[in-house]
Amino acid sequence: MLNIKDKKRIVVKLGTSTLAHHKTGKLNIRRMRHLVRVLSDLHNAGKEIIVVSSGAIGLGVGKLGLREKPGDTPSKQAAAAVGQCELMYTYDDMFGKYSITVAQILLTKAIIENERRKNVENTFEKLISMGVIPIVNENDTVAIDELELEIGENDSLSAVVAKLCHADMLIILSDIDGLYSSDPRKDPDAKLIPVVTEIDEHIEDIAGGAGSSLGTGGMATKINAAKIANEAGIDMIIMNGKDPEKLYGLFENDETGTLFIASGK
Ligand code: GLU
């Protein structure tokens, strides 16, 4: 079995469904406090933590008092511009309680794919060497598909970030325990798959589609993330974000969620 204990540089992806209340889109303060406490503790224990955080659009929806996530691009971008502020303000405040400094990095596909990629890599290295926790999101206010700038969901973005900062592991925290043999919301006999060593057609088939009402990705985007990470030699795990304490267990090699082991291991 994989030794997760010794992994040092960790990208943790937090989805909107983990950070916001489903019904209102407003911040789930208790959950976020808990997550920040555990991540701070792991940071203090010597792990190099990079956070990829969704929630800009979701929190913007809540803050602007919209009834649901808007469908048109300008409204989504307006919501993201409002929500990103609240998101970073909250991270800064909460990590600040443990004397940890955070930094905001907003990326677009164009930046990652052109020669400026190296600048981003250098910034990550510098921030990590300074003991800062980088907090990454897509730059939703400029990333629109018409310009082919968009990654569109943070599962794939988190895998790209894991590659950019040469991470040892990617952890995707979600509102589901991991990958199931069939959709657990529909099939009571669905079984959690603890380890995936090869992402074949069968795995793609059972990953299906749909995500939550405020977020963007579903299991399919997580499988895509696993492919990007695994191909780059980075192991990935999908686990439930509702109990952040389980992250401690993960680094004590407890079995949790679904582990996607990088090819060639
Ligand atoms: N960048 C989007 C946001 O912060 C999230 C995309 C996603 O849900 O994966 O709201």
PDB file of C-alpha atoms and ligand atoms in Angstrom:
ATOM      1  CA  MET A   1       0.000   0.000   0.000  1.00  0.00           C
ATOM      2  CA  LEU A   2       1.028   3.567  -0.683  1.00  0.00           C
ATOM      3  CA  ASN A   3       2.832   5.434   2.091  1.00  0.00           C
ATOM      4  CA  ILE A   4       0.902   8.692   2.340  1.00  0.00           C
ATOM      5  CA  LYS A   5       2.504   9.589   5.665  1.00  0.00           C
ATOM      6  CA  ASP A   6       5.751  10.736   4.037  1.00  0.00           C
ATOM      7  CA  LYS A   7       4.161  12.912   1.371  1.00  0.00           C
ATOM      8  CA  LYS A   8       5.167  16.478   1.943  1.00  0.00           C
ATOM      9  CA  ARG A   9       3.843  18.856  -0.707  1.00  0.00           C
ATOM     10  CA  ILE A  10       0.076  18.548  -0.784  1.00  0.00           C
ATOM     11  CA  VAL A  11      -2.528  20.294  -2.918  1.00  0.00           C
ATOM     12  CA  VAL A  12      -5.936  20.304  -1.228  1.00  0.00           C
ATOM     13  CA  LYS A  13      -8.965  21.124  -3.360  1.00  0.00           C
ATOM     14  CA  LEU A  14     -11.985  22.450  -1.524  1.00  0.00           C
ATOM     15  CA  GLY A  15     -15.246  22.448  -3.454  1.00  0.00           C
ATOM     16  CA  THR A  16     -18.158  24.836  -3.133  1.00  0.00           C
ATOM     17  CA  SER A  17     -20.257  22.013  -1.699  1.00  0.00           C
ATOM     18  CA  THR A  18     -17.737  21.743   1.159  1.00  0.00           C
ATOM     19  CA  LEU A  19     -17.427  25.494   1.833  1.00  0.00           C
ATOM     20  CA  ALA A  20     -20.970  26.807   1.410  1.00  0.00           C
ATOM     21  CA  HIS A  21     -24.390  25.849   2.721  1.00  0.00           C
ATOM     22  CA  HIS A  22     -26.287  24.127  -0.077  1.00  0.00           C
ATOM     23  CA  LYS A  23     -29.542  25.952   0.537  1.00  0.00           C
ATOM     24  CA  THR A  24     -28.288  29.546   0.755  1.00  0.00           C
ATOM     25  CA  GLY A  25     -24.864  29.559  -0.885  1.00  0.00           C
ATOM     26  CA  LYS A  26     -23.576  31.356   2.212  1.00  0.00           C
ATOM     27  CA  LEU A  27     -20.363  30.404   3.929  1.00  0.00           C
ATOM     28  CA  ASN A  28     -20.413  27.259   6.062  1.00  0.00           C
ATOM     29  CA  ILE A  29     -18.473  28.928   8.866  1.00  0.00           C
ATOM     30  CA  ARG A  30     -18.195  25.915  11.146  1.00  0.00           C
ATOM     31  CA  ARG A  31     -16.908  23.667   8.341  1.00  0.00           C
ATOM     32  CA  MET A  32     -14.456  26.263   7.097  1.00  0.00           C
ATOM     33  CA  ARG A  33     -13.068  26.931  10.581  1.00  0.00           C
ATOM     34  CA  HIS A  34     -12.587  23.231  11.090  1.00  0.00           C
ATOM     35  CA  LEU A  35     -10.833  22.791   7.742  1.00  0.00           C
ATOM     36  CA  VAL A  36      -8.563  25.768   8.338  1.00  0.00           C
ATOM     37  CA  ARG A  37      -7.630  24.437  11.783  1.00  0.00           C
ATOM     38  CA  VAL A  38      -6.660  21.004  10.439  1.00  0.00           C
ATOM     39  CA  LEU A  39      -4.788  22.462   7.441  1.00  0.00           C
ATOM     40  CA  SER A  40      -2.943  24.859   9.757  1.00  0.00           C
ATOM     41  CA  ASP A  41      -1.957  21.982  11.995  1.00  0.00           C
ATOM     42  CA  LEU A  42      -0.709  19.918   9.042  1.00  0.00           C
ATOM     43  CA  HIS A  43       1.240  22.983   7.887  1.00  0.00           C
ATOM     44  CA  ASN A  44       2.741  23.308  11.386  1.00  0.00           C
ATOM     45  CA  ALA A  45       3.651  19.617  11.271  1.00  0.00           C
ATOM     46  CA  GLY A  46       5.812  20.320   8.192  1.00  0.00           C
ATOM     47  CA  LYS A  47       3.478  19.648   5.282  1.00  0.00           C
ATOM     48  CA  GLU A  48       3.617  22.160   2.427  1.00  0.00           C
ATOM     49  CA  ILE A  49      -0.023  22.966   1.812  1.00  0.00           C
ATOM     50  CA  ILE A  50      -1.424  24.565  -1.336  1.00  0.00           C
ATOM     51  CA  VAL A  51      -5.180  25.144  -1.380  1.00  0.00           C
ATOM     52  CA  VAL A  52      -7.292  25.229  -4.531  1.00  0.00           C
ATOM     53  CA  SER A  53     -10.547  26.758  -3.431  1.00  0.00           C
ATOM     54  CA  SER A  54     -13.839  27.071  -5.247  1.00  0.00           C
ATOM     55  CA  GLY A  55     -16.667  29.037  -3.739  1.00  0.00           C
ATOM     56  CA  ALA A  56     -16.270  32.421  -5.431  1.00  0.00           C
ATOM     57  CA  ILE A  57     -19.440  32.115  -7.481  1.00  0.00           C
ATOM     58  CA  GLY A  58     -21.327  30.275  -4.728  1.00  0.00           C
ATOM     59  CA  LEU A  59     -20.460  32.840  -2.052  1.00  0.00           C
ATOM     60  CA  GLY A  60     -21.180  35.686  -4.492  1.00  0.00           C
ATOM     61  CA  VAL A  61     -24.632  34.208  -5.068  1.00  0.00           C
ATOM     62  CA  GLY A  62     -25.198  34.184  -1.318  1.00  0.00           C
ATOM     63  CA  LYS A  63     -23.801  37.654  -0.728  1.00  0.00           C
ATOM     64  CA  LEU A  64     -25.748  39.241  -3.587  1.00  0.00           C
ATOM     65  CA  GLY A  65     -28.911  37.541  -2.353  1.00  0.00           C
ATOM     66  CA  LEU A  66     -29.530  35.784  -5.681  1.00  0.00           C
ATOM     67  CA  ARG A  67     -31.899  32.854  -5.503  1.00  0.00           C
ATOM     68  CA  GLU A  68     -29.715  30.538  -7.559  1.00  0.00           C
ATOM     69  CA  LYS A  69     -26.471  30.371  -9.494  1.00  0.00           C
ATOM     70  CA  PRO A  70     -26.990  32.565 -12.582  1.00  0.00           C
ATOM     71  CA  GLY A  71     -26.785  31.037 -16.048  1.00  0.00           C
ATOM     72  CA  ASP A  72     -25.286  33.907 -18.041  1.00  0.00           C
ATOM     73  CA  THR A  73     -21.567  34.650 -18.103  1.00  0.00           C
ATOM     74  CA  PRO A  74     -21.590  38.339 -16.964  1.00  0.00           C
ATOM     75  CA  SER A  75     -23.737  37.500 -13.901  1.00  0.00           C
ATOM     76  CA  LYS A  76     -21.542  34.505 -13.023  1.00  0.00           C
ATOM     77  CA  GLN A  77     -18.472  36.703 -13.338  1.00  0.00           C
ATOM     78  CA  ALA A  78     -20.043  39.440 -11.205  1.00  0.00           C
ATOM     79  CA  ALA A  79     -20.921  36.856  -8.550  1.00  0.00           C
ATOM     80  CA  ALA A  80     -17.355  35.476  -8.686  1.00  0.00           C
ATOM     81  CA  ALA A  81     -15.865  38.980  -8.289  1.00  0.00           C
ATOM     82  CA  VAL A  82     -17.942  39.558  -5.155  1.00  0.00           C
ATOM     83  CA  GLY A  83     -17.490  36.052  -3.767  1.00  0.00           C
ATOM     84  CA  GLN A  84     -13.709  35.852  -4.337  1.00  0.00           C
ATOM     85  CA  CYS A  85     -13.294  38.862  -2.033  1.00  0.00           C
ATOM     86  CA  GLU A  86     -15.269  37.269   0.737  1.00  0.00           C
ATOM     87  CA  LEU A  87     -13.480  33.970   0.230  1.00  0.00           C
ATOM     88  CA  MET A  88      -9.999  35.468   0.575  1.00  0.00           C
ATOM     89  CA  TYR A  89     -11.025  37.752   3.416  1.00  0.00           C
ATOM     90  CA  THR A  90     -12.275  34.699   5.285  1.00  0.00           C
ATOM     91  CA  TYR A  91      -9.178  32.572   4.595  1.00  0.00           C
ATOM     92  CA  ASP A  92      -6.891  35.439   5.580  1.00  0.00           C
ATOM     93  CA  ASP A  93      -8.796  35.938   8.814  1.00  0.00           C
ATOM     94  CA  MET A  94      -9.091  32.252   9.720  1.00  0.00           C
ATOM     95  CA  PHE A  95      -5.502  31.218   8.862  1.00  0.00           C
ATOM     96  CA  GLY A  96      -4.333  34.442  10.518  1.00  0.00           C
ATOM     97  CA  LYS A  97      -5.627  33.101  13.842  1.00  0.00           C
ATOM     98  CA  TYR A  98      -2.867  30.467  13.614  1.00  0.00           C
ATOM     99  CA  SER A  99      -0.308  33.068  12.459  1.00  0.00           C
ATOM    100  CA  ILE A 100      -0.262  31.604   8.960  1.00  0.00           C
ATOM    101  CA  THR A 101      -0.007  33.918   5.968  1.00  0.00           C
ATOM    102  CA  VAL A 102      -1.994  33.157   2.844  1.00  0.00           C
ATOM    103  CA  ALA A 103      -1.611  34.389  -0.735  1.00  0.00           C
ATOM    104  CA  GLN A 104      -4.098  34.588  -3.565  1.00  0.00           C
ATOM    105  CA  ILE A 105      -3.225  33.136  -6.960  1.00  0.00           C
ATOM    106  CA  LEU A 106      -5.816  33.461  -9.730  1.00  0.00           C
ATOM    107  CA  LEU A 107      -5.073  31.471 -12.872  1.00  0.00           C
ATOM    108  CA  THR A 108      -6.465  31.112 -16.367  1.00  0.00           C
ATOM    109  CA  LYS A 109      -5.864  28.408 -18.919  1.00  0.00           C
ATOM    110  CA  ALA A 110      -3.984  30.888 -21.126  1.00  0.00           C
ATOM    111  CA  ILE A 111      -1.512  31.717 -18.353  1.00  0.00           C
ATOM    112  CA  ILE A 112      -0.885  28.088 -17.573  1.00  0.00           C
ATOM    113  CA  GLU A 113      -0.405  27.171 -21.216  1.00  0.00           C
ATOM    114  CA  ASN A 114       1.960  29.930 -22.317  1.00  0.00           C
ATOM    115  CA  GLU A 115       5.463  30.929 -21.296  1.00  0.00           C
ATOM    116  CA  ARG A 116       4.181  32.761 -18.211  1.00  0.00           C
ATOM    117  CA  ARG A 117       3.694  29.314 -16.670  1.00  0.00           C
ATOM    118  CA  LYS A 118       7.288  29.491 -15.440  1.00  0.00           C
ATOM    119  CA  ASN A 119       6.521  32.763 -13.570  1.00  0.00           C
ATOM    120  CA  VAL A 120       3.642  31.046 -11.809  1.00  0.00           C
ATOM    121  CA  GLU A 121       5.862  28.082 -10.883  1.00  0.00           C
ATOM    122  CA  ASN A 122       8.478  30.454  -9.459  1.00  0.00           C
ATOM    123  CA  THR A 123       5.841  32.298  -7.428  1.00  0.00           C
ATOM    124  CA  PHE A 124       4.557  29.035  -5.948  1.00  0.00           C
ATOM    125  CA  GLU A 125       8.103  27.970  -5.014  1.00  0.00           C
ATOM    126  CA  LYS A 126       8.864  31.317  -3.411  1.00  0.00           C
ATOM    127  CA  LEU A 127       5.625  31.445  -1.423  1.00  0.00           C
ATOM    128  CA  ILE A 128       6.064  27.871  -0.192  1.00  0.00           C
ATOM    129  CA  SER A 129       9.671  28.567   0.818  1.00  0.00           C
ATOM    130  CA  MET A 130       8.385  31.569   2.805  1.00  0.00           C
ATOM    131  CA  GLY A 131       5.934  29.353   4.708  1.00  0.00           C
ATOM    132  CA  VAL A 132       2.918  30.921   3.005  1.00  0.00           C
ATOM    133  CA  ILE A 133      -0.162  28.911   2.015  1.00  0.00           C
ATOM    134  CA  PRO A 134      -1.079  29.786  -1.598  1.00  0.00           C
ATOM    135  CA  ILE A 135      -4.830  29.798  -2.232  1.00  0.00           C
ATOM    136  CA  VAL A 136      -5.667  29.272  -5.874  1.00  0.00           C
ATOM    137  CA  ASN A 137      -8.818  29.757  -7.901  1.00  0.00           C
ATOM    138  CA  GLU A 138      -9.537  30.246 -11.547  1.00  0.00           C
ATOM    139  CA  ASN A 139      -9.681  33.937 -12.477  1.00  0.00           C
ATOM    140  CA  ASP A 140     -13.398  33.671 -13.114  1.00  0.00           C
ATOM    141  CA  THR A 141     -13.891  37.327 -13.986  1.00  0.00           C
ATOM    142  CA  VAL A 142     -11.680  37.084 -17.070  1.00  0.00           C
ATOM    143  CA  ALA A 143     -11.861  33.381 -17.913  1.00  0.00           C
ATOM    144  CA  ILE A 144     -14.715  32.986 -20.365  1.00  0.00           C
ATOM    145  CA  ASP A 145     -15.062  30.115 -22.796  1.00  0.00           C
ATOM    146  CA  GLU A 146     -15.571  32.440 -25.769  1.00  0.00           C
ATOM    147  CA  LEU A 147     -11.903  33.327 -25.430  1.00  0.00           C
ATOM    148  CA  GLU A 148     -10.911  29.733 -24.676  1.00  0.00           C
ATOM    149  CA  LEU A 149      -9.377  30.911 -21.459  1.00  0.00           C
ATOM    150  CA  GLU A 150     -11.524  28.808 -19.247  1.00  0.00           C
ATOM    151  CA  ILE A 151     -10.690  25.634 -17.405  1.00  0.00           C
ATOM    152  CA  GLY A 152     -14.229  25.852 -16.080  1.00  0.00           C
ATOM    153  CA  GLU A 153     -13.999  23.702 -12.985  1.00  0.00           C
ATOM    154  CA  ASN A 154     -11.586  23.446 -10.139  1.00  0.00           C
ATOM    155  CA  ASP A 155     -11.132  19.670 -10.093  1.00  0.00           C
ATOM    156  CA  SER A 156      -9.033  19.799 -13.259  1.00  0.00           C
ATOM    157  CA  LEU A 157      -7.487  23.091 -12.132  1.00  0.00           C
ATOM    158  CA  SER A 158      -6.329  21.451  -8.892  1.00  0.00           C
ATOM    159  CA  ALA A 159      -4.556  18.707 -10.874  1.00  0.00           C
ATOM    160  CA  VAL A 160      -2.895  21.306 -13.097  1.00  0.00           C
ATOM    161  CA  VAL A 161      -1.813  23.191  -9.964  1.00  0.00           C
ATOM    162  CA  ALA A 162      -0.450  19.955  -8.455  1.00  0.00           C
ATOM    163  CA  LYS A 163       1.686  19.584 -11.586  1.00  0.00           C
ATOM    164  CA  LEU A 164       2.747  23.244 -11.544  1.00  0.00           C
ATOM    165  CA  CYS A 165       3.986  23.089  -7.984  1.00  0.00           C
ATOM    166  CA  HIS A 166       5.445  19.573  -8.245  1.00  0.00           C
ATOM    167  CA  ALA A 167       3.176  18.259  -5.505  1.00  0.00           C
ATOM    168  CA  ASP A 168       3.515  14.804  -3.968  1.00  0.00           C
ATOM    169  CA  MET A 169      -0.225  14.388  -3.628  1.00  0.00           C
ATOM    170  CA  LEU A 170      -3.568  15.901  -4.584  1.00  0.00           C
ATOM    171  CA  ILE A 171      -6.479  15.659  -2.159  1.00  0.00           C
ATOM    172  CA  ILE A 172      -9.928  16.492  -3.504  1.00  0.00           C
ATOM    173  CA  LEU A 173     -12.384  17.124  -0.690  1.00  0.00           C
ATOM    174  CA  SER A 174     -15.942  16.687  -1.840  1.00  0.00           C
ATOM    175  CA  ASP A 175     -19.485  16.085  -0.577  1.00  0.00           C
ATOM    176  CA  ILE A 176     -19.149  12.396  -1.450  1.00  0.00           C
ATOM    177  CA  ASP A 177     -16.975   9.747   0.241  1.00  0.00           C
ATOM    178  CA  GLY A 178     -15.196   8.755  -2.966  1.00  0.00           C
ATOM    179  CA  LEU A 179     -15.870   6.869  -6.199  1.00  0.00           C
ATOM    180  CA  TYR A 180     -18.678   4.317  -5.962  1.00  0.00           C
ATOM    181  CA  SER A 181     -19.389   1.272  -8.110  1.00  0.00           C
ATOM    182  CA  SER A 182     -22.658   3.030  -9.103  1.00  0.00           C
ATOM    183  CA  ASP A 183     -24.431   6.271  -8.104  1.00  0.00           C
ATOM    184  CA  PRO A 184     -24.985   5.963  -4.311  1.00  0.00           C
ATOM    185  CA  ARG A 185     -27.813   8.526  -4.494  1.00  0.00           C
ATOM    186  CA  LYS A 186     -29.762   6.073  -6.627  1.00  0.00           C
ATOM    187  CA  ASP A 187     -28.388   2.621  -5.832  1.00  0.00           C
ATOM    188  CA  PRO A 188     -28.396   1.392  -2.185  1.00  0.00           C
ATOM    189  CA  ASP A 189     -25.983  -1.399  -3.152  1.00  0.00           C
ATOM    190  CA  ALA A 190     -23.346   1.035  -4.457  1.00  0.00           C
ATOM    191  CA  LYS A 191     -19.919   0.219  -3.007  1.00  0.00           C
ATOM    192  CA  LEU A 192     -17.029   2.574  -2.356  1.00  0.00           C
ATOM    193  CA  ILE A 193     -13.973   1.739  -4.488  1.00  0.00           C
ATOM    194  CA  PRO A 194     -10.940   2.194  -2.190  1.00  0.00           C
ATOM    195  CA  VAL A 195      -8.142   2.105  -4.793  1.00  0.00           C
ATOM    196  CA  VAL A 196      -7.954   2.747  -8.537  1.00  0.00           C
ATOM    197  CA  THR A 197      -4.708   1.795 -10.236  1.00  0.00           C
ATOM    198  CA  GLU A 198      -5.854   2.380 -13.807  1.00  0.00           C
ATOM    199  CA  ILE A 199      -8.453   4.796 -15.121  1.00  0.00           C
ATOM    200  CA  ASP A 200     -10.062   2.654 -17.798  1.00  0.00           C
ATOM    201  CA  GLU A 201     -13.415   2.854 -19.614  1.00  0.00           C
ATOM    202  CA  HIS A 202     -15.208   1.144 -16.749  1.00  0.00           C
ATOM    203  CA  ILE A 203     -14.047   3.798 -14.258  1.00  0.00           C
ATOM    204  CA  GLU A 204     -15.055   6.580 -16.671  1.00  0.00           C
ATOM    205  CA  ASP A 205     -18.477   4.957 -17.103  1.00  0.00           C
ATOM    206  CA  ILE A 206     -19.284   4.728 -13.411  1.00  0.00           C
ATOM    207  CA  ALA A 207     -18.108   8.309 -12.822  1.00  0.00           C
ATOM    208  CA  GLY A 208     -21.187   9.599 -14.686  1.00  0.00           C
ATOM    209  CA  GLY A 209     -22.012  13.331 -14.794  1.00  0.00           C
ATOM    210  CA  ALA A 210     -23.862  15.828 -12.553  1.00  0.00           C
ATOM    211  CA  GLY A 211     -22.394  17.898  -9.712  1.00  0.00           C
ATOM    212  CA  SER A 212     -24.025  20.011  -6.991  1.00  0.00           C
ATOM    213  CA  SER A 213     -26.304  23.016  -7.512  1.00  0.00           C
ATOM    214  CA  LEU A 214     -23.711  25.664  -6.564  1.00  0.00           C
ATOM    215  CA  GLY A 215     -20.484  24.029  -7.728  1.00  0.00           C
ATOM    216  CA  THR A 216     -19.511  22.977 -11.218  1.00  0.00           C
ATOM    217  CA  GLY A 217     -17.836  19.576 -11.275  1.00  0.00           C
ATOM    218  CA  GLY A 218     -19.209  16.093 -10.587  1.00  0.00           C
ATOM    219  CA  MET A 219     -17.377  12.764 -10.442  1.00  0.00           C
ATOM    220  CA  ALA A 220     -16.453  13.009 -14.142  1.00  0.00           C
ATOM    221  CA  THR A 221     -14.300  16.121 -13.597  1.00  0.00           C
ATOM    222  CA  LYS A 222     -12.643  14.397 -10.621  1.00  0.00           C
ATOM    223  CA  ILE A 223     -11.713  11.454 -12.814  1.00  0.00           C
ATOM    224  CA  ASN A 224     -10.278  13.917 -15.318  1.00  0.00           C
ATOM    225  CA  ALA A 225      -8.247  15.450 -12.490  1.00  0.00           C
ATOM    226  CA  ALA A 226      -7.034  11.975 -11.477  1.00  0.00           C
ATOM    227  CA  LYS A 227      -5.865  11.353 -15.040  1.00  0.00           C
ATOM    228  CA  ILE A 228      -3.904  14.626 -15.188  1.00  0.00           C
ATOM    229  CA  ALA A 229      -2.362  14.053 -11.741  1.00  0.00           C
ATOM    230  CA  ASN A 230      -1.604  10.356 -12.191  1.00  0.00           C
ATOM    231  CA  GLU A 231      -0.013  10.896 -15.593  1.00  0.00           C
ATOM    232  CA  ALA A 232       2.276  13.438 -13.946  1.00  0.00           C
ATOM    233  CA  GLY A 233       3.233  10.839 -11.319  1.00  0.00           C
ATOM    234  CA  ILE A 234       1.088  12.432  -8.595  1.00  0.00           C
ATOM    235  CA  ASP A 235      -1.221  10.268  -6.464  1.00  0.00           C
ATOM    236  CA  MET A 236      -4.703  11.620  -5.849  1.00  0.00           C
ATOM    237  CA  ILE A 237      -7.436  10.937  -3.343  1.00  0.00           C
ATOM    238  CA  ILE A 238     -11.110  11.883  -3.320  1.00  0.00           C
ATOM    239  CA  MET A 239     -12.533  12.001   0.189  1.00  0.00           C
ATOM    240  CA  ASN A 240     -15.443  13.600   2.017  1.00  0.00           C
ATOM    241  CA  GLY A 241     -14.796  17.146   3.244  1.00  0.00           C
ATOM    242  CA  LYS A 242     -17.492  17.026   5.893  1.00  0.00           C
ATOM    243  CA  ASP A 243     -15.110  15.572   8.455  1.00  0.00           C
ATOM    244  CA  PRO A 244     -11.740  17.405   8.132  1.00  0.00           C
ATOM    245  CA  GLU A 245     -10.294  15.331  11.037  1.00  0.00           C
ATOM    246  CA  LYS A 246     -10.045  12.452   8.558  1.00  0.00           C
ATOM    247  CA  LEU A 247      -7.121  14.293   6.982  1.00  0.00           C
ATOM    248  CA  TYR A 248      -5.088  13.405  10.074  1.00  0.00           C
ATOM    249  CA  GLY A 249      -6.013   9.751   9.563  1.00  0.00           C
ATOM    250  CA  LEU A 250      -4.971   9.945   5.922  1.00  0.00           C
ATOM    251  CA  PHE A 251      -1.453  10.942   6.965  1.00  0.00           C
ATOM    252  CA  GLU A 252      -1.400   8.057   9.414  1.00  0.00           C
ATOM    253  CA  ASN A 253      -2.076   5.794   6.435  1.00  0.00           C
ATOM    254  CA  ASP A 254      -5.731   5.096   7.415  1.00  0.00           C
ATOM    255  CA  GLU A 255      -7.815   3.886   4.533  1.00  0.00           C
ATOM    256  CA  THR A 256     -10.301   6.548   3.490  1.00  0.00           C
ATOM    257  CA  GLY A 257     -11.974   7.733   0.269  1.00  0.00           C
ATOM    258  CA  THR A 258     -10.787   6.569  -3.143  1.00  0.00           C
ATOM    259  CA  LEU A 259      -7.084   6.611  -3.863  1.00  0.00           C
ATOM    260  CA  PHE A 260      -5.910   6.959  -7.471  1.00  0.00           C
ATOM    261  CA  ILE A 261      -2.381   5.653  -7.649  1.00  0.00           C
ATOM    262  CA  ALA A 262      -0.093   7.248 -10.236  1.00  0.00           C
ATOM    263  CA  SER A 263       0.877   5.107 -13.179  1.00  0.00           C
ATOM    264  CA  GLY A 264       4.070   3.159 -12.860  1.00  0.00           C
ATOM    265  CA  LYS A 265       3.798   2.742  -9.055  1.00  0.00           C
TER     266      LYS A 265
HETATM  267  N1  GLU B   1     -14.012  28.893  -9.886  1.00  0.00           N
HETATM  268  C1  GLU B   1     -15.355  28.611  -9.457  1.00  0.00           C
HETATM  269  C2  GLU B   1     -15.665  29.360  -8.165  1.00  0.00           C
HETATM  270  O1  GLU B   1     -14.813  29.673  -7.420  1.00  0.00           O
HETATM  271  C3  GLU B   1     -15.584  27.167  -9.124  1.00  0.00           C
HETATM  272  C4  GLU B   1     -15.532  26.180 -10.205  1.00  0.00           C
HETATM  273  C5  GLU B   1     -15.946  24.831  -9.622  1.00  0.00           C
HETATM  274  O2  GLU B   1     -16.995  24.754  -8.957  1.00  0.00           O
HETATM  275  O3  GLU B   1     -15.217  23.859  -9.800  1.00  0.00           O
HETATM  276  O4  GLU B   1     -16.783  29.601  -7.866  1.00  0.00           O
END
